[in-house]
mmCIF file with all atom_site columns, C-alpha atoms in Angstrom:
data_model
loop_
_atom_site.group_PDB
_atom_site.id
_atom_site.type_symbol
_atom_site.label_atom_id
_atom_site.label_alt_id
_atom_site.label_comp_id
_atom_site.label_asym_id
_atom_site.label_entity_id
_atom_site.label_seq_id
_atom_site.pdbx_PDB_ins_code
_atom_site.Cartn_x
_atom_site.Cartn_y
_atom_site.Cartn_z
_atom_site.occupancy
_atom_site.B_iso_or_equiv
_atom_site.pdbx_formal_charge
_atom_site.auth_seq_id
_atom_site.auth_comp_id
_atom_site.auth_asym_id
_atom_site.auth_atom_id
_atom_site.pdbx_PDB_model_num
ATOM 1   C CA . MET A 1 1   ? 121.579 132.769 121.552 1.00 0.00 ? 6   MET A CA 1
ATOM 2   C CA . MET A 1 2   ? 118.364 132.680 119.512 1.00 0.00 ? 7   MET A CA 1
ATOM 3   C CA . TYR A 1 3   ? 120.307 133.204 116.279 1.00 0.00 ? 8   TYR A CA 1
ATOM 4   C CA . ALA A 1 4   ? 122.628 130.327 117.148 1.00 0.00 ? 9   ALA A CA 1
ATOM 5   C CA . ILE A 1 5   ? 119.661 127.970 117.643 1.00 0.00 ? 10  ILE A CA 1
ATOM 6   C CA . ILE A 1 6   ? 118.063 129.051 114.345 1.00 0.00 ? 11  ILE A CA 1
ATOM 7   C CA . PHE A 1 7   ? 121.394 128.590 112.555 1.00 0.00 ? 12  PHE A CA 1
ATOM 8   C CA . MET A 1 8   ? 121.821 125.084 114.027 1.00 0.00 ? 13  MET A CA 1
ATOM 9   C CA . ILE A 1 9   ? 118.278 124.040 113.018 1.00 0.00 ? 14  ILE A CA 1
ATOM 10  C CA . ALA A 1 10  ? 118.804 125.372 109.485 1.00 0.00 ? 15  ALA A CA 1
ATOM 11  C CA . ALA A 1 11  ? 122.116 123.505 109.216 1.00 0.00 ? 16  ALA A CA 1
ATOM 12  C CA . VAL A 1 12  ? 120.549 120.223 110.364 1.00 0.00 ? 17  VAL A CA 1
ATOM 13  C CA . LEU A 1 13  ? 117.573 120.566 107.992 1.00 0.00 ? 18  LEU A CA 1
ATOM 14  C CA . GLY A 1 14  ? 119.880 121.471 105.116 1.00 0.00 ? 19  GLY A CA 1
ATOM 15  C CA . SER A 1 15  ? 122.097 118.450 105.703 1.00 0.00 ? 20  SER A CA 1
ATOM 16  C CA . GLN A 1 16  ? 119.049 116.156 105.903 1.00 0.00 ? 21  GLN A CA 1
ATOM 17  C CA . LYS A 1 17  ? 117.777 117.517 102.582 1.00 0.00 ? 22  LYS A CA 1
ATOM 18  C CA . GLU A 1 18  ? 121.161 116.928 100.952 1.00 0.00 ? 23  GLU A CA 1
ATOM 19  C CA . ALA A 1 19  ? 121.396 113.410 102.371 1.00 0.00 ? 24  ALA A CA 1
ATOM 20  C CA . GLY A 1 20  ? 117.903 112.553 101.090 1.00 0.00 ? 25  GLY A CA 1
ATOM 21  C CA . SER A 1 21  ? 118.619 113.827 97.591  1.00 0.00 ? 26  SER A CA 1
ATOM 22  C CA . ALA A 1 22  ? 121.966 111.999 97.451  1.00 0.00 ? 27  ALA A CA 1
ATOM 23  C CA . LYS A 1 23  ? 120.190 108.650 97.780  1.00 0.00 ? 28  LYS A CA 1
ATOM 24  C CA . LYS A 1 24  ? 118.271 109.033 94.491  1.00 0.00 ? 29  LYS A CA 1
ATOM 25  C CA . PRO A 1 25  ? 120.502 108.338 91.488  1.00 0.00 ? 30  PRO A CA 1
ATOM 26  C CA . ALA A 1 26  ? 120.519 110.742 88.541  1.00 0.00 ? 31  ALA A CA 1
ATOM 27  C CA . GLU A 1 27  ? 118.113 109.471 85.906  1.00 0.00 ? 32  GLU A CA 1
ATOM 28  C CA . SER A 1 28  ? 117.514 110.302 82.276  1.00 0.00 ? 33  SER A CA 1
ATOM 29  C CA . CYS A 1 29  ? 113.966 109.486 81.178  1.00 0.00 ? 34  CYS A CA 1
ATOM 30  C CA . ASP A 1 30  ? 113.384 108.347 77.601  1.00 0.00 ? 35  ASP A CA 1
ATOM 31  C CA . PRO A 1 31  ? 109.997 108.446 75.832  1.00 0.00 ? 36  PRO A CA 1
ATOM 32  C CA . VAL A 1 32  ? 111.195 105.886 73.247  1.00 0.00 ? 37  VAL A CA 1
ATOM 33  C CA . LEU A 1 33  ? 112.021 103.345 75.960  1.00 0.00 ? 38  LEU A CA 1
ATOM 34  C CA . THR A 1 34  ? 108.692 104.157 77.625  1.00 0.00 ? 39  THR A CA 1
ATOM 35  C CA . VAL A 1 35  ? 106.819 103.239 74.421  1.00 0.00 ? 40  VAL A CA 1
ATOM 36  C CA . LEU A 1 36  ? 108.897 100.074 73.994  1.00 0.00 ? 41  LEU A CA 1
ATOM 37  C CA . PHE A 1 37  ? 108.503 98.659  77.508  1.00 0.00 ? 42  PHE A CA 1
ATOM 38  C CA . THR A 1 38  ? 105.167 99.881  78.916  1.00 0.00 ? 43  THR A CA 1
ATOM 39  C CA . PRO A 1 39  ? 101.485 99.504  77.998  1.00 0.00 ? 44  PRO A CA 1
ATOM 40  C CA . PRO A 1 40  ? 100.360 101.864 75.221  1.00 0.00 ? 45  PRO A CA 1
ATOM 41  C CA . SER A 1 41  ? 97.273  103.137 77.076  1.00 0.00 ? 46  SER A CA 1
ATOM 42  C CA . PRO A 1 42  ? 97.368  102.451 80.814  1.00 0.00 ? 47  PRO A CA 1
ATOM 43  C CA . GLN A 1 43  ? 93.936  102.586 82.435  1.00 0.00 ? 48  GLN A CA 1
ATOM 44  C CA . LEU A 1 44  ? 95.324  103.924 85.691  1.00 0.00 ? 49  LEU A CA 1
ATOM 45  C CA . GLY A 1 45  ? 98.493  105.799 86.561  1.00 0.00 ? 50  GLY A CA 1
ATOM 46  C CA . LEU A 1 46  ? 101.473 106.899 84.514  1.00 0.00 ? 51  LEU A CA 1
ATOM 47  C CA . TYR A 1 47  ? 104.464 104.959 83.188  1.00 0.00 ? 52  TYR A CA 1
ATOM 48  C CA . GLU A 1 48  ? 107.918 106.388 82.632  1.00 0.00 ? 53  GLU A CA 1
ATOM 49  C CA . VAL A 1 49  ? 111.132 104.592 81.717  1.00 0.00 ? 54  VAL A CA 1
ATOM 50  C CA . CYS A 1 50  ? 114.440 106.112 82.774  1.00 0.00 ? 55  CYS A CA 1
ATOM 51  C CA . THR A 1 51  ? 118.077 105.023 82.746  1.00 0.00 ? 56  THR A CA 1
ATOM 52  C CA . THR A 1 52  ? 121.004 105.680 85.027  1.00 0.00 ? 57  THR A CA 1
ATOM 53  C CA . PRO A 1 53  ? 124.683 104.715 84.908  1.00 0.00 ? 58  PRO A CA 1
ATOM 54  C CA . VAL A 1 54  ? 124.344 103.625 88.544  1.00 0.00 ? 59  VAL A CA 1
ATOM 55  C CA . PRO A 1 55  ? 124.528 99.824  89.049  1.00 0.00 ? 60  PRO A CA 1
ATOM 56  C CA . LEU A 1 56  ? 121.384 97.986  90.154  1.00 0.00 ? 61  LEU A CA 1
ATOM 57  C CA . PRO A 1 57  ? 122.547 97.232  93.732  1.00 0.00 ? 62  PRO A CA 1
ATOM 58  C CA . SER A 1 58  ? 122.852 100.987 94.350  1.00 0.00 ? 63  SER A CA 1
ATOM 59  C CA . VAL A 1 59  ? 119.405 101.731 92.860  1.00 0.00 ? 64  VAL A CA 1
ATOM 60  C CA . ALA A 1 60  ? 117.353 98.991  94.540  1.00 0.00 ? 65  ALA A CA 1
ATOM 61  C CA . ARG A 1 61  ? 116.244 99.603  98.098  1.00 0.00 ? 66  ARG A CA 1
ATOM 62  C CA . ALA A 1 62  ? 116.755 97.183  100.953 1.00 0.00 ? 67  ALA A CA 1
ATOM 63  C CA . GLY A 1 63  ? 114.058 94.531  101.054 1.00 0.00 ? 68  GLY A CA 1
ATOM 64  C CA . TRP A 1 64  ? 113.244 94.604  97.338  1.00 0.00 ? 69  TRP A CA 1
ATOM 65  C CA . THR A 1 65  ? 113.106 91.314  95.469  1.00 0.00 ? 70  THR A CA 1
ATOM 66  C CA . VAL A 1 66  ? 116.231 90.892  93.305  1.00 0.00 ? 71  VAL A CA 1
ATOM 67  C CA . GLU A 1 67  ? 116.529 87.989  90.870  1.00 0.00 ? 72  GLU A CA 1
ATOM 68  C CA . ALA A 1 68  ? 117.973 86.908  87.522  1.00 0.00 ? 73  ALA A CA 1
ATOM 69  C CA . LEU A 1 69  ? 115.185 86.432  84.986  1.00 0.00 ? 74  LEU A CA 1
ATOM 70  C CA . SER A 1 70  ? 114.833 85.640  81.321  1.00 0.00 ? 75  SER A CA 1
ATOM 71  C CA . PRO A 1 71  ? 114.650 88.847  79.268  1.00 0.00 ? 76  PRO A CA 1
ATOM 72  C CA . LEU A 1 72  ? 110.999 88.273  78.386  1.00 0.00 ? 77  LEU A CA 1
ATOM 73  C CA . ASP A 1 73  ? 110.062 87.779  82.040  1.00 0.00 ? 78  ASP A CA 1
ATOM 74  C CA . ALA A 1 74  ? 112.069 90.857  83.018  1.00 0.00 ? 79  ALA A CA 1
ATOM 75  C CA . PHE A 1 75  ? 110.398 93.165  80.498  1.00 0.00 ? 80  PHE A CA 1
ATOM 76  C CA . GLY A 1 76  ? 106.950 91.538  80.463  1.00 0.00 ? 81  GLY A CA 1
ATOM 77  C CA . ASP A 1 77  ? 104.507 91.502  77.603  1.00 0.00 ? 82  ASP A CA 1
ATOM 78  C CA . ALA A 1 78  ? 102.844 94.920  77.923  1.00 0.00 ? 83  ALA A CA 1
ATOM 79  C CA . GLY A 1 79  ? 105.185 96.917  75.666  1.00 0.00 ? 84  GLY A CA 1
ATOM 80  C CA . THR A 1 80  ? 105.568 97.169  71.911  1.00 0.00 ? 85  THR A CA 1
ATOM 81  C CA . TYR A 1 81  ? 109.141 95.827  71.743  1.00 0.00 ? 86  TYR A CA 1
ATOM 82  C CA . ASN A 1 82  ? 110.045 92.912  69.470  1.00 0.00 ? 87  ASN A CA 1
ATOM 83  C CA . ARG A 1 83  ? 110.310 89.910  71.778  1.00 0.00 ? 88  ARG A CA 1
ATOM 84  C CA . ALA A 1 84  ? 112.494 87.819  69.448  1.00 0.00 ? 89  ALA A CA 1
ATOM 85  C CA . THR A 1 85  ? 114.950 90.696  68.962  1.00 0.00 ? 90  THR A CA 1
ATOM 86  C CA . LEU A 1 86  ? 115.225 91.264  72.716  1.00 0.00 ? 91  LEU A CA 1
ATOM 87  C CA . ALA A 1 87  ? 115.756 87.549  73.404  1.00 0.00 ? 92  ALA A CA 1
ATOM 88  C CA . ARG A 1 88  ? 118.516 87.382  70.741  1.00 0.00 ? 93  ARG A CA 1
ATOM 89  C CA . LEU A 1 89  ? 120.176 90.492  72.178  1.00 0.00 ? 94  LEU A CA 1
ATOM 90  C CA . TYR A 1 90  ? 120.513 88.919  75.616  1.00 0.00 ? 95  TYR A CA 1
ATOM 91  C CA . GLY A 1 91  ? 121.513 85.536  74.158  1.00 0.00 ? 96  GLY A CA 1
ATOM 92  C CA . GLY A 1 92  ? 121.965 83.205  77.123  1.00 0.00 ? 97  GLY A CA 1
ATOM 93  C CA . GLN A 1 93  ? 122.453 86.096  79.553  1.00 0.00 ? 98  GLN A CA 1
ATOM 94  C CA . ARG A 1 94  ? 119.800 86.772  82.170  1.00 0.00 ? 99  ARG A CA 1
ATOM 95  C CA . PRO A 1 95  ? 119.284 90.360  83.315  1.00 0.00 ? 100 PRO A CA 1
ATOM 96  C CA . THR A 1 96  ? 119.181 91.109  87.021  1.00 0.00 ? 101 THR A CA 1
ATOM 97  C CA . VAL A 1 97  ? 115.816 92.533  88.053  1.00 0.00 ? 102 VAL A CA 1
ATOM 98  C CA . ALA A 1 98  ? 114.811 94.318  91.254  1.00 0.00 ? 103 ALA A CA 1
ATOM 99  C CA . ARG A 1 99  ? 111.185 95.059  92.028  1.00 0.00 ? 104 ARG A CA 1
ATOM 100 C CA . GLY A 1 100 ? 109.716 97.159  94.776  1.00 0.00 ? 105 GLY A CA 1
ATOM 101 C CA . TRP A 1 101 ? 107.451 100.033 95.594  1.00 0.00 ? 106 TRP A CA 1
ATOM 102 C CA . ILE A 1 102 ? 107.445 103.263 97.505  1.00 0.00 ? 107 ILE A CA 1
ATOM 103 C CA . GLN A 1 103 ? 104.674 105.454 98.883  1.00 0.00 ? 108 GLN A CA 1
ATOM 104 C CA . GLU A 1 104 ? 105.550 109.086 99.474  1.00 0.00 ? 109 GLU A CA 1
ATOM 105 C CA . ASP A 1 105 ? 104.613 112.644 98.548  1.00 0.00 ? 110 ASP A CA 1
ATOM 106 C CA . GLY A 1 106 ? 100.991 111.690 97.816  1.00 0.00 ? 111 GLY A CA 1
ATOM 107 C CA . ARG A 1 107 ? 101.806 108.944 95.337  1.00 0.00 ? 112 ARG A CA 1
ATOM 108 C CA . PHE A 1 108 ? 102.272 105.203 95.122  1.00 0.00 ? 113 PHE A CA 1
ATOM 109 C CA . GLU A 1 109 ? 105.116 104.116 92.838  1.00 0.00 ? 114 GLU A CA 1
ATOM 110 C CA . SER A 1 110 ? 105.953 100.632 91.646  1.00 0.00 ? 115 SER A CA 1
ATOM 111 C CA . LEU A 1 111 ? 109.487 100.282 90.307  1.00 0.00 ? 116 LEU A CA 1
ATOM 112 C CA . THR A 1 112 ? 111.198 97.658  88.189  1.00 0.00 ? 117 THR A CA 1
ATOM 113 C CA . VAL A 1 113 ? 114.972 98.022  87.823  1.00 0.00 ? 118 VAL A CA 1
ATOM 114 C CA . ILE A 1 114 ? 116.753 95.992  85.116  1.00 0.00 ? 119 ILE A CA 1
ATOM 115 C CA . SER A 1 115 ? 120.480 95.593  84.453  1.00 0.00 ? 120 SER A CA 1
ATOM 116 C CA . PRO A 1 116 ? 122.054 95.392  81.939  1.00 0.00 ? 121 PRO A CA 1
ATOM 117 C CA . TYR A 1 117 ? 119.466 97.012  79.708  1.00 0.00 ? 122 TYR A CA 1
ATOM 118 C CA . PRO A 1 118 ? 119.005 97.414  75.927  1.00 0.00 ? 123 PRO A CA 1
ATOM 119 C CA . ASN A 1 119 ? 119.482 100.630 74.001  1.00 0.00 ? 124 ASN A CA 1
ATOM 120 C CA . ARG A 1 120 ? 116.552 102.176 72.103  1.00 0.00 ? 125 ARG A CA 1
ATOM 121 C CA . THR A 1 121 ? 117.152 100.093 68.963  1.00 0.00 ? 126 THR A CA 1
ATOM 122 C CA . LEU A 1 122 ? 117.594 96.785  70.839  1.00 0.00 ? 127 LEU A CA 1
ATOM 123 C CA . THR A 1 123 ? 121.048 96.375  69.298  1.00 0.00 ? 128 THR A CA 1
ATOM 124 C CA . GLN A 1 124 ? 123.305 96.739  72.354  1.00 0.00 ? 129 GLN A CA 1
ATOM 125 C CA . LEU A 1 125 ? 123.204 95.979  76.078  1.00 0.00 ? 130 LEU A CA 1
ATOM 126 C CA . LEU A 1 126 ? 124.246 98.894  78.249  1.00 0.00 ? 131 LEU A CA 1
ATOM 127 C CA . PRO A 1 127 ? 125.679 98.928  81.777  1.00 0.00 ? 132 PRO A CA 1
ATOM 128 C CA . GLY A 1 128 ? 123.852 100.715 84.529  1.00 0.00 ? 133 GLY A CA 1
ATOM 129 C CA . SER A 1 129 ? 120.142 100.383 85.234  1.00 0.00 ? 134 SER A CA 1
ATOM 130 C CA . LEU A 1 130 ? 116.863 100.835 83.401  1.00 0.00 ? 135 LEU A CA 1
ATOM 131 C CA . ILE A 1 131 ? 114.052 101.887 85.739  1.00 0.00 ? 136 ILE A CA 1
ATOM 132 C CA . ILE A 1 132 ? 110.389 101.417 84.891  1.00 0.00 ? 137 ILE A CA 1
ATOM 133 C CA . HIS A 1 133 ? 108.288 103.748 87.043  1.00 0.00 ? 138 HIS A CA 1
ATOM 134 C CA . PHE A 1 134 ? 104.546 103.190 87.414  1.00 0.00 ? 139 PHE A CA 1
ATOM 135 C CA . THR A 1 135 ? 103.044 106.015 89.439  1.00 0.00 ? 140 THR A CA 1
ATOM 136 C CA . ILE A 1 136 ? 99.532  106.353 90.850  1.00 0.00 ? 141 ILE A CA 1
ATOM 137 C CA . PRO A 1 137 ? 98.620  109.610 92.590  1.00 0.00 ? 142 PRO A CA 1
ATOM 138 C CA . LEU A 1 138 ? 96.841  109.029 95.897  1.00 0.00 ? 143 LEU A CA 1
#
């Protein structure tokens, strides 16, 4: 009987772990994109820019602000990217942007998700989502 209870608890915990990890999309982080779209020397916290083939609605969490913005408003003015080149790349198209934050595992994380997003050379728009992570350990 005791073994059956332990087995059932292990099965439930294992399925919860799998369900939690399935919610986070696979990301590929890129130091070049991080340099392009984040401040060169943040005073607090750490920036990282990652991409995923997953569409923005599947990346953004419920309750996050989602809006269509001009490219320059979406990417801000903190990075080293060429603003004129980025504006030309998007033409009249406005990227969809989701913004939100999470607090877990001893950290506060602000996220900006942008779709479509530019490649490293700002010559092509790619499907999927670009995710700017700003993390502050608590």
